[in-house]
CSV table of C-alpha atoms in Angstrom, one decimal:
chain,number,residue,atom,x,y,z
A,1,MET,CA,9.0,2.0,9.8
A,2,TYR,CA,11.5,3.6,11.7
A,3,ASP,CA,15.4,3.1,10.7
A,4,VAL,CA,16.1,2.6,14.3
A,5,ILE,CA,14.3,2.3,17.8
A,6,VAL,CA,16.0,2.6,21.0
A,7,ILE,CA,14.6,1.4,23.9
A,8,GLY,CA,15.9,3.0,27.1
A,9,SER,CA,16.7,6.6,27.7
A,10,GLY,CA,20.1,6.4,29.7
A,11,SER,CA,23.4,7.2,28.7
A,12,ALA,CA,23.9,4.3,26.4
A,13,GLY,CA,20.1,5.0,24.8
A,14,MET,CA,20.4,9.1,24.3
A,15,THR,CA,24.3,8.6,23.2
A,16,THR,CA,23.1,6.3,20.2
A,17,ALA,CA,19.7,7.7,19.4
A,18,GLY,CA,21.5,11.1,19.2
A,19,SER,CA,24.8,9.9,17.1
A,20,LEU,CA,22.0,7.7,14.5
A,21,ASN,CA,19.3,11.1,14.2
A,22,GLU,CA,22.4,12.8,13.5
A,23,ALA,CA,23.3,10.8,10.8
A,24,GLY,CA,20.0,11.3,9.0
A,25,TRP,CA,18.2,7.8,10.6
A,26,LYS,CA,14.5,8.1,11.3
A,27,THR,CA,14.8,7.4,14.9
A,28,ALA,CA,12.4,6.7,17.6
A,29,ILE,CA,13.5,6.4,21.4
A,30,ILE,CA,11.2,4.5,24.1
A,31,ASP,CA,11.3,4.8,28.0
A,32,GLU,CA,8.7,3.1,30.5
A,33,ARG,CA,10.1,5.5,32.9
A,34,PRO,CA,10.8,9.1,32.7
A,35,PHE,CA,13.8,10.2,30.4
A,36,GLY,CA,17.1,10.4,31.8
A,37,GLY,CA,18.3,7.1,32.9
A,38,THR,CA,19.5,5.6,36.3
A,39,CYS,CA,22.6,7.6,36.8
A,40,ALA,CA,20.6,10.7,36.2
A,41,LEU,CA,17.6,10.3,38.0
A,42,ARG,CA,18.2,7.7,40.6
A,43,GLY,CA,21.5,6.7,40.8
A,44,CYS,CA,25.4,8.8,40.6
A,45,ASP,CA,24.2,12.3,40.4
A,46,PRO,CA,21.5,12.5,43.3
A,47,LYS,CA,23.8,9.7,45.1
A,48,LYS,CA,26.7,12.0,45.3
A,49,VAL,CA,24.6,15.1,46.0
A,50,LEU,CA,23.5,13.4,49.5
A,51,ILE,CA,27.3,12.2,50.1
A,52,HIS,CA,28.7,14.9,49.3
A,53,ALA,CA,27.4,16.2,52.7
A,54,SER,CA,28.9,13.5,54.8
A,55,GLU,CA,32.0,13.8,53.1
A,56,VAL,CA,32.1,17.6,54.6
A,57,LEU,CA,31.0,16.4,57.7
A,58,GLU,CA,33.4,13.9,57.9
A,59,GLN,CA,36.1,16.6,57.2
A,60,ALA,CA,34.7,19.0,59.9
A,61,GLN,CA,34.7,16.2,62.3
A,62,ARG,CA,38.4,15.1,61.9
A,63,LEU,CA,39.3,18.9,62.5
A,64,LYS,CA,37.4,19.5,65.7
A,65,GLY,CA,39.2,20.6,68.7
A,66,ILE,CA,42.5,21.4,66.3
A,67,GLY,CA,41.3,24.4,64.5
A,68,LEU,CA,37.3,23.8,64.2
A,69,GLU,CA,34.7,23.9,67.2
A,70,GLY,CA,31.0,23.9,67.3
A,71,SER,CA,28.7,21.0,65.7
A,72,LEU,CA,27.4,20.3,62.1
A,73,SER,CA,24.7,17.5,61.6
A,74,ILE,CA,22.9,16.5,58.5
A,75,HIS,CA,19.3,17.4,58.4
A,76,TRP,CA,18.1,14.8,56.0
A,77,GLU,CA,14.8,16.5,54.5
A,78,ASP,CA,16.8,19.8,53.5
A,79,LEU,CA,19.3,17.5,52.1
A,80,MET,CA,17.1,15.6,50.1
A,81,ASN,CA,15.1,18.7,48.7
A,82,PHE,CA,18.5,19.8,47.9
A,83,LYS,CA,18.9,16.6,46.0
A,84,ARG,CA,15.6,16.7,44.2
A,85,THR,CA,16.3,20.3,42.6
A,86,PHE,CA,19.2,18.3,40.5
A,87,VAL,CA,16.8,15.8,39.1
A,88,GLN,CA,12.9,17.0,39.3
A,89,GLU,CA,13.3,18.7,35.5
A,90,VAL,CA,15.9,16.5,33.8
A,91,PRO,CA,13.2,14.6,32.0
A,92,GLU,CA,11.2,16.9,31.1
A,93,THR,CA,14.6,18.5,29.5
A,94,ILE,CA,16.2,15.8,28.3
A,95,GLU,CA,13.0,14.8,26.2
A,96,GLN,CA,12.6,18.3,25.1
A,97,SER,CA,16.0,18.3,23.6
A,98,LEU,CA,15.3,14.9,21.9
A,99,LYS,CA,12.2,16.0,20.2
A,100,ASP,CA,13.8,19.4,19.2
A,101,SER,CA,16.4,17.3,17.3
A,102,GLY,CA,13.8,15.4,15.4
A,103,ILE,CA,13.8,12.1,17.4
A,104,ASP,CA,10.4,10.4,18.1
A,105,THR,CA,10.0,10.4,22.0
A,106,LEU,CA,7.8,7.1,22.9
A,107,HIS,CA,6.6,6.2,26.7
A,108,GLY,CA,5.9,2.5,27.5
A,109,ARG,CA,6.9,-0.8,28.4
A,110,ALA,CA,8.0,-2.1,24.6
A,111,ARG,CA,8.3,-5.9,23.9
A,112,PHE,CA,9.0,-7.6,20.6
A,113,ILE,CA,6.1,-9.5,18.6
A,114,ASP,CA,8.8,-10.4,15.4
A,115,HIS,CA,12.2,-9.8,14.1
A,116,GLU,CA,11.1,-6.0,13.3
A,117,THR,CA,8.1,-5.5,15.2
A,118,ILE,CA,7.6,-4.3,18.9
A,119,GLU,CA,4.5,-3.6,20.7
A,120,LEU,CA,3.6,-0.5,22.9
A,121,ASP,CA,0.6,-0.2,25.0
A,122,GLY,CA,-1.2,-1.9,22.2
A,123,ARG,CA,0.2,-0.1,19.0
A,124,GLN,CA,2.8,-2.0,17.1
A,125,ILE,CA,5.5,-0.6,15.9
A,126,LYS,CA,8.1,-1.3,13.2
A,127,SER,CA,12.0,-0.9,12.7
A,128,LYS,CA,15.0,-2.2,10.6
A,129,LYS,CA,17.1,-1.9,13.3
A,130,PHE,CA,16.8,-1.6,17.2
A,131,VAL,CA,19.4,-0.7,20.2
A,132,LEU,CA,18.2,-1.9,23.3
A,133,ALA,CA,19.7,0.2,26.5
A,134,THR,CA,17.3,-0.9,29.1
A,135,GLY,CA,19.8,-0.9,32.3
A,136,ALA,CA,19.6,-3.1,35.0
A,137,SER,CA,17.5,-3.8,38.1
A,138,PRO,CA,17.9,-5.2,42.0
A,139,ALA,CA,18.5,-9.0,41.7
A,140,GLU,CA,15.7,-11.2,42.9
A,141,LEU,CA,16.8,-12.8,46.0
A,142,PRO,CA,15.8,-16.2,47.6
A,143,VAL,CA,14.5,-14.3,50.4
A,144,GLU,CA,11.3,-14.7,52.3
A,145,GLY,CA,9.5,-11.8,52.6
A,146,ALA,CA,11.6,-10.0,49.8
A,147,GLY,CA,8.7,-7.6,48.9
A,148,TYR,CA,9.3,-5.9,52.0
A,149,MET,CA,12.9,-4.5,51.1
A,150,LEU,CA,13.1,-0.8,49.5
A,151,SER,CA,15.5,-0.4,46.3
A,152,SER,CA,18.0,2.0,46.0
A,153,ASP,CA,15.3,4.2,43.9
A,154,ASP,CA,13.2,4.2,47.1
A,155,PHE,CA,16.1,5.0,49.5
A,156,LEU,CA,17.2,8.0,47.6
A,157,GLU,CA,13.7,9.0,47.7
A,158,LEU,CA,13.0,9.3,51.5
A,159,ASP,CA,11.6,12.0,53.0
A,160,HIS,CA,12.8,10.9,56.6
A,161,LEU,CA,15.4,9.1,57.6
A,162,PRO,CA,14.2,6.0,59.8
A,163,SER,CA,16.5,5.3,63.0
A,164,SER,CA,17.4,2.1,61.9
A,165,ILE,CA,18.2,0.1,58.6
A,166,VAL,CA,19.1,-2.9,57.7
A,167,PHE,CA,20.9,-3.7,54.4
A,168,ILE,CA,20.8,-6.7,52.7
A,169,GLY,CA,24.1,-7.5,50.6
A,170,GLY,CA,27.6,-5.9,50.9
A,171,GLY,CA,27.9,-4.3,47.2
A,172,TYR,CA,28.9,-0.6,47.0
A,173,ILE,CA,25.1,0.7,47.1
A,174,SER,CA,24.9,-1.0,50.9
A,175,PHE,CA,28.3,0.9,52.1
A,176,GLU,CA,27.6,4.0,50.1
A,177,PHE,CA,24.3,4.4,51.9
A,178,ALA,CA,25.1,2.9,54.8
A,179,HIS,CA,27.9,5.5,55.6
A,180,LEU,CA,25.7,7.9,54.5
A,181,ALA,CA,22.9,6.8,56.7
A,182,LYS,CA,25.1,6.4,59.9
A,183,ARG,CA,26.4,9.9,59.5
A,184,ALA,CA,23.0,10.9,59.3
A,185,GLY,CA,22.4,9.7,62.7
A,186,ALA,CA,21.0,6.2,61.7
A,187,ASP,CA,21.8,2.7,63.3
A,188,VAL,CA,23.0,0.7,60.4
A,189,HIS,CA,23.7,-3.0,59.7
A,190,ILE,CA,24.8,-4.3,56.6
A,191,LEU,CA,24.7,-8.5,56.2
A,192,GLN,CA,26.9,-9.8,53.5
A,193,ARG,CA,26.3,-13.6,52.5
A,194,GLY,CA,30.1,-14.4,52.1
A,195,GLY,CA,33.0,-13.6,53.6
A,196,ARG,CA,34.2,-11.2,50.9
A,197,ALA,CA,32.3,-7.6,50.4
A,198,LEU,CA,33.0,-5.2,47.4
A,199,LYS,CA,33.9,-7.9,45.4
A,200,GLY,CA,35.8,-5.9,42.2
A,201,PHE,CA,38.1,-4.1,45.1
A,202,ASP,CA,41.2,-5.1,46.1
A,203,THR,CA,40.7,-7.4,49.5
A,204,GLU,CA,43.4,-5.5,51.4
A,205,LEU,CA,41.7,-2.4,51.2
A,206,VAL,CA,38.3,-3.6,51.3
A,207,GLU,CA,39.0,-5.1,54.5
A,208,LYS,CA,40.6,-1.7,55.9
A,209,LEU,CA,37.5,-0.2,54.8
A,210,ILE,CA,35.2,-2.5,57.0
A,211,ASP,CA,37.5,-1.8,60.0
A,212,TYR,CA,36.9,1.9,59.5
A,213,SER,CA,33.6,1.7,59.0
A,214,GLU,CA,33.0,-0.6,62.0
A,215,SER,CA,34.7,2.5,63.9
A,216,ILE,CA,31.8,4.9,62.8
A,217,GLY,CA,29.5,2.7,64.2
A,218,VAL,CA,28.5,0.9,60.7
A,219,HIS,CA,28.0,-2.6,61.5
A,220,VAL,CA,29.1,-5.1,59.1
A,221,HIS,CA,28.2,-8.8,59.3
A,222,LEU,CA,29.9,-11.2,57.2
A,223,HIS,CA,28.9,-15.1,56.2
A,224,THR,CA,25.3,-13.5,57.1
A,225,GLU,CA,22.8,-14.8,55.1
A,226,ALA,CA,19.0,-13.5,55.2
A,227,ALA,CA,16.7,-15.9,55.1
A,228,GLU,CA,13.5,-14.4,56.0
A,229,ILE,CA,12.3,-10.9,56.6
A,230,ILE,CA,9.1,-10.6,58.9
A,231,PRO,CA,7.0,-7.4,59.5
A,232,GLU,CA,7.0,-6.3,63.6
A,233,GLY,CA,5.7,-3.0,64.7
A,234,GLN,CA,6.5,-0.3,62.7
A,235,GLY,CA,9.7,-1.8,61.4
A,236,TYR,CA,10.7,-5.4,60.2
A,237,LYS,CA,12.9,-8.6,61.6
A,238,VAL,CA,15.5,-10.1,59.5
A,239,HIS,CA,16.1,-13.6,60.3
A,240,ALA,CA,19.5,-14.7,59.6
A,241,GLU,CA,22.0,-17.2,59.8
A,242,LYS,CA,25.7,-16.6,60.4
A,243,GLU,CA,28.0,-19.8,60.2
A,244,GLY,CA,25.3,-21.9,61.1
A,245,THR,CA,24.0,-19.8,64.1
A,246,ALA,CA,20.7,-18.2,64.1
A,247,GLU,CA,20.7,-14.4,64.4
A,248,MET,CA,17.8,-11.4,64.2
A,249,PHE,CA,18.0,-8.0,63.1
A,250,TYR,CA,15.7,-5.5,63.2
A,251,GLY,CA,15.2,-2.0,60.9
A,252,ASP,CA,12.5,0.1,60.2
A,253,ILE,CA,13.5,-0.3,56.8
A,254,ILE,CA,15.0,-3.1,54.9
A,255,VAL,CA,17.1,-2.3,51.9
A,256,HIS,CA,18.1,-4.0,48.8
A,257,GLY,CA,22.1,-3.7,48.3
A,258,SER,CA,22.9,-6.9,46.5
A,259,GLY,CA,23.4,-6.9,43.4
A,260,ARG,CA,21.6,-6.0,40.0
A,261,THR,CA,20.5,-7.9,36.9
A,262,PRO,CA,20.2,-6.9,33.2
A,263,ASN,CA,16.5,-5.6,32.3
A,264,VAL,CA,16.0,-7.8,29.5
A,265,LYS,CA,13.0,-10.6,30.6
A,266,ALA,CA,10.2,-8.3,29.6
A,267,LEU,CA,11.1,-7.5,26.2
A,268,GLU,CA,10.3,-10.9,25.2
A,269,LEU,CA,13.5,-11.2,22.9
A,270,GLU,CA,12.7,-14.9,21.9
A,271,ASN,CA,9.8,-13.4,19.4
A,272,ALA,CA,12.5,-11.8,17.8
A,273,GLY,CA,14.8,-14.8,17.9
A,274,ALA,CA,17.4,-12.9,20.4
A,275,ALA,CA,19.9,-15.2,21.9
A,276,TYR,CA,19.9,-13.4,25.8
A,277,ASP,CA,20.3,-14.9,29.4
A,278,GLU,CA,18.4,-13.6,32.4
A,279,LYS,CA,21.3,-13.2,34.6
A,280,HIS,CA,24.0,-12.0,32.3
A,281,GLY,CA,22.2,-9.8,29.6
A,282,ILE,CA,21.8,-10.2,25.8
A,283,THR,CA,23.9,-12.2,24.1
A,284,VAL,CA,26.4,-9.6,21.6
A,285,ASN,CA,29.7,-10.2,19.7
A,286,GLU,CA,32.3,-7.9,19.5
A,287,TYR,CA,30.4,-5.3,17.6
A,288,LEU,CA,27.9,-5.2,20.4
A,289,GLN,CA,25.5,-6.7,17.7
A,290,ASN,CA,23.2,-9.7,19.1
A,291,THR,CA,24.2,-13.2,17.9
A,292,THR,CA,21.2,-14.4,16.7
A,293,ASN,CA,19.1,-11.4,15.1
A,294,GLU,CA,21.6,-8.8,12.9
A,295,ASN,CA,19.1,-6.2,13.5
A,296,ILE,CA,19.4,-6.0,17.6
A,297,TYR,CA,22.3,-4.3,19.3
A,298,ALA,CA,22.7,-3.7,22.6
A,299,ALA,CA,24.8,-1.4,25.1
A,300,GLY,CA,25.2,-1.0,28.7
A,301,ASP,CA,24.2,-2.7,31.6
A,302,CYS,CA,21.6,-4.9,29.7
A,303,ALA,CA,24.5,-6.0,27.6
A,304,ASP,CA,26.6,-9.6,28.1
A,305,THR,CA,30.1,-7.9,27.8
A,306,SER,CA,33.3,-8.0,29.5
A,307,GLY,CA,32.6,-4.2,30.4
A,308,SER,CA,31.8,-3.2,34.1
A,309,PRO,CA,28.0,-1.9,34.7
A,310,LEU,CA,29.1,1.6,34.7
A,311,THR,CA,27.5,4.9,33.6
A,312,PRO,CA,30.7,5.6,31.7
A,313,LEU,CA,31.3,2.3,29.8
A,314,ALA,CA,27.3,2.5,28.7
A,315,GLY,CA,28.3,5.6,26.8
A,316,PHE,CA,31.5,4.3,26.0
A,317,GLU,CA,29.6,1.0,24.4
A,318,ALA,CA,27.1,3.5,22.7
A,319,GLY,CA,29.8,5.0,20.8
A,320,TYR,CA,30.9,1.5,19.2
A,321,VAL,CA,27.1,0.7,18.8
A,322,SER,CA,26.6,3.8,16.6
A,323,THR,CA,30.1,3.4,14.7
A,324,ASN,CA,28.8,-0.3,14.1
A,325,LEU,CA,25.4,0.6,12.5
A,326,LEU,CA,26.6,3.5,10.4
A,327,GLU,CA,29.6,1.6,9.1
A,328,ASN,CA,28.3,-2.2,8.9
A,329,ASN,CA,30.2,-3.6,11.9
A,330,SER,CA,33.6,-1.9,11.0
A,331,THR,CA,34.7,-1.7,14.6
A,332,PRO,CA,35.1,-4.4,16.9
A,333,VAL,CA,34.8,-3.0,20.9
A,334,HIS,CA,38.0,-2.9,22.9
A,335,TYR,CA,37.7,-1.9,26.4
A,336,GLY,CA,40.7,-0.2,28.2
A,337,PRO,CA,41.4,0.2,32.0
A,338,ILE,CA,37.9,0.8,33.8
A,339,ALA,CA,38.0,2.8,37.2
A,340,SER,CA,35.4,2.4,39.5
A,341,ALA,CA,34.5,3.6,42.8
A,342,ALA,CA,32.5,3.4,46.2
A,343,PHE,CA,31.9,6.4,47.2
A,344,THR,CA,32.1,5.6,51.0
A,345,VAL,CA,34.0,8.1,53.2
A,346,PRO,CA,37.0,7.6,52.6
A,347,GLY,CA,36.6,6.6,49.5
A,348,LEU,CA,37.4,3.2,47.4
A,349,THR,CA,38.7,2.9,44.3
A,350,ALA,CA,40.5,0.7,41.8
A,351,VAL,CA,41.5,0.2,38.2
A,352,GLY,CA,43.6,-2.2,36.1
A,353,MET,CA,45.2,-5.3,38.0
A,354,THR,CA,44.3,-6.7,41.5
A,355,GLY,CA,46.8,-7.3,44.2
A,356,GLU,CA,45.9,-11.1,44.1
A,357,LYS,CA,46.3,-11.2,40.2
A,358,ALA,CA,49.7,-9.8,40.6
A,359,SER,CA,50.9,-11.9,43.6
A,360,THR,CA,50.3,-15.0,40.7
A,361,ASN,CA,52.1,-13.0,38.0
A,362,GLY,CA,55.7,-12.0,40.0
A,363,LEU,CA,55.0,-8.2,39.7
A,364,SER,CA,55.8,-5.6,42.4
A,365,ILE,CA,53.2,-4.5,44.6
A,366,VAL,CA,53.5,-0.9,46.6
A,367,THR,CA,51.5,-0.6,49.6
A,368,GLU,CA,51.4,2.5,51.1
A,369,ASP,CA,49.6,4.1,54.4
A,370,VAL,CA,49.7,7.4,53.7
A,371,SER,CA,47.6,8.6,56.5
A,372,SER,CA,51.2,10.3,57.8
A,373,TRP,CA,51.9,12.1,54.4
A,374,PHE,CA,51.4,15.7,54.0
A,375,THR,CA,48.3,15.4,51.7
A,376,TYR,CA,46.6,13.4,54.3
A,377,LYS,CA,47.9,14.4,57.6
A,378,HIS,CA,46.9,17.7,57.3
A,379,LYS,CA,43.4,16.9,57.3
A,380,ASN,CA,44.0,14.8,60.3
A,381,GLU,CA,43.1,11.9,58.3
A,382,LYS,CA,43.8,8.4,60.0
A,383,THR,CA,42.8,6.3,57.4
A,384,ALA,CA,44.8,6.6,54.1
A,385,PHE,CA,46.4,3.9,51.7
A,386,VAL,CA,47.3,3.4,47.8
A,387,LYS,CA,48.7,0.4,46.4
A,388,LEU,CA,50.4,0.2,43.0
A,389,ILE,CA,50.7,-2.6,40.8
A,390,ILE,CA,54.0,-2.3,38.5
A,391,ASP,CA,55.3,-4.5,36.1
A,392,LYS,CA,59.2,-3.7,36.4
A,393,GLU,CA,60.6,-5.2,33.2
A,394,ARG,CA,58.1,-2.9,31.7
A,395,ASP,CA,58.5,0.4,33.5
A,396,THR,CA,54.8,0.2,33.5
A,397,VAL,CA,51.8,0.7,36.0
A,398,VAL,CA,49.0,-2.5,35.4
A,399,GLY,CA,47.0,-1.7,38.5
A,400,ALA,CA,46.1,1.0,40.9
A,401,HIS,CA,43.8,1.0,44.4
A,402,ALA,CA,43.0,3.7,46.7
A,403,LEU,CA,41.2,4.3,49.9
A,404,ASN,CA,41.5,7.8,51.2
A,405,SER,CA,39.4,11.1,50.8
A,406,ASP,CA,41.5,11.8,47.5
A,407,ALA,CA,40.6,8.4,45.9
A,408,ALA,CA,38.4,9.1,43.2
A,409,SER,CA,40.7,11.9,41.8
A,410,PHE,CA,43.8,9.6,42.4
A,411,ILE,CA,42.4,6.7,40.6
A,412,ASN,CA,41.5,9.0,37.3
A,413,TYR,CA,45.6,10.1,37.1
A,414,MET,CA,46.5,6.5,37.4
A,415,THR,CA,43.8,5.5,34.6
A,416,LEU,CA,45.5,7.9,32.6
A,417,VAL,CA,49.0,6.4,33.5
A,418,ILE,CA,47.9,2.7,32.2
A,419,GLN,CA,45.6,3.5,29.6
A,420,HIS,CA,48.2,5.5,27.9
A,421,GLU,CA,51.4,2.9,29.3
A,422,ILE,CA,53.0,6.1,30.8
A,423,PRO,CA,56.5,4.7,31.7
A,424,ALA,CA,56.5,4.6,35.9
A,425,SER,CA,60.0,6.0,35.6
A,426,SER,CA,58.6,8.8,34.3
A,427,LEU,CA,56.0,10.1,37.1
A,428,SER,CA,59.1,11.1,39.2
A,429,GLN,CA,60.2,13.2,36.5
A,430,THR,CA,56.9,15.6,36.3
A,431,MET,CA,56.1,18.3,38.0
A,432,PHE,CA,53.1,18.7,39.5
A,433,ALA,CA,51.7,21.4,42.0
A,434,TYR,CA,52.6,21.1,45.4
A,435,PRO,CA,51.1,20.3,47.9
A,436,THR,CA,48.3,18.3,46.1
A,437,ASN,CA,47.4,14.2,45.8
A,438,ALA,CA,49.2,14.4,42.1
A,439,SER,CA,52.4,15.4,43.4
A,440,ASP,CA,52.5,12.1,45.8
A,441,LEU,CA,52.3,10.1,42.6
A,442,GLN,CA,56.4,10.3,42.2
A,443,TYR,CA,56.8,8.8,45.7
A,444,PHE,CA,55.1,5.6,44.8
A,445,VAL,CA,57.3,4.3,41.8
């Protein structure tokens, strides 16, 4: 019998397995896919390799005719081969590292038989404790012919970029890949069922990003619900409805970009008496312990918590799981500000309170079009915005949002400011290197 079995080898799973093994627990880790998880193999890291090419292309195009000449283009096959150099050795490297540390690595789809037993490919394995870190997968959509859609995993493995793509859903996956595909030469459409794309980001900045997306040829269709996907020729027709009117879109491929749901159903948690919800995940308390089976803990995208489904948060929650297993639930989880980013070009980022909530609470909202500021003007960047939410009575920044080429680094500065409640007024007294986007901070407060 193991002391703990960890199911899932992404950020949450590996963090927990490593900590408990180091503490002397007999540990096993299981994954039905290659070791490494979504972020390292099928998400954040490989995606960023591809998107960086579109960032460089955009920067060069902005300076064409004012210092740069000639033309650049994305060569998809070469870029995809470069991307694969970042992922092809990851599973073997991770698994060998786990083995070297004394952790048993197992492969297959695990399901619970009872409170202390799982079945793995016909083999029954017992453990005193279980940590579930199984992540999430594309949500099932009520679209006839949904099986024709490619997932984000599939998109990241395309050997050749098709000439036309339809993305179903207006989340960050659709927008990031649409920006990349358009700059690589594809005709791109995004179909968003409701009137609000990129939920979780500032509404005003999302609208500005949509305007910019349209300006570069990314067609964004709000209030447009896909109803049926039908093969036609070498591609597909998407029948949709937009505000009562029938619409039709054609794509060589159709890509699912409409959210993800926790990977919990296949675990058969009911056999272990463990509470869960197929839509929201494994039900946990403040210690990330299952509410009906005290021997099961969960972290990351498969856990029903108030945290966002982001890789850093999965590792963060895993730290609490490890502590609470080792110290008998000594530390309830506490979430600070959580930064999020859509790696479109320009990037869209957010942390803390939204502008909508600030308006109802009487807080100060500072919105700046910073395209004329030196930081962005010297790059000939026409779309650049920053928004801060400031509690003037407490002299603190409580929210920050950005849409510009430096949005990711800007939001990290602001996360630090919000997390540690650095007085807003003190930013003007801080001597940052100039000219940098950090040196702009003093002018927002």
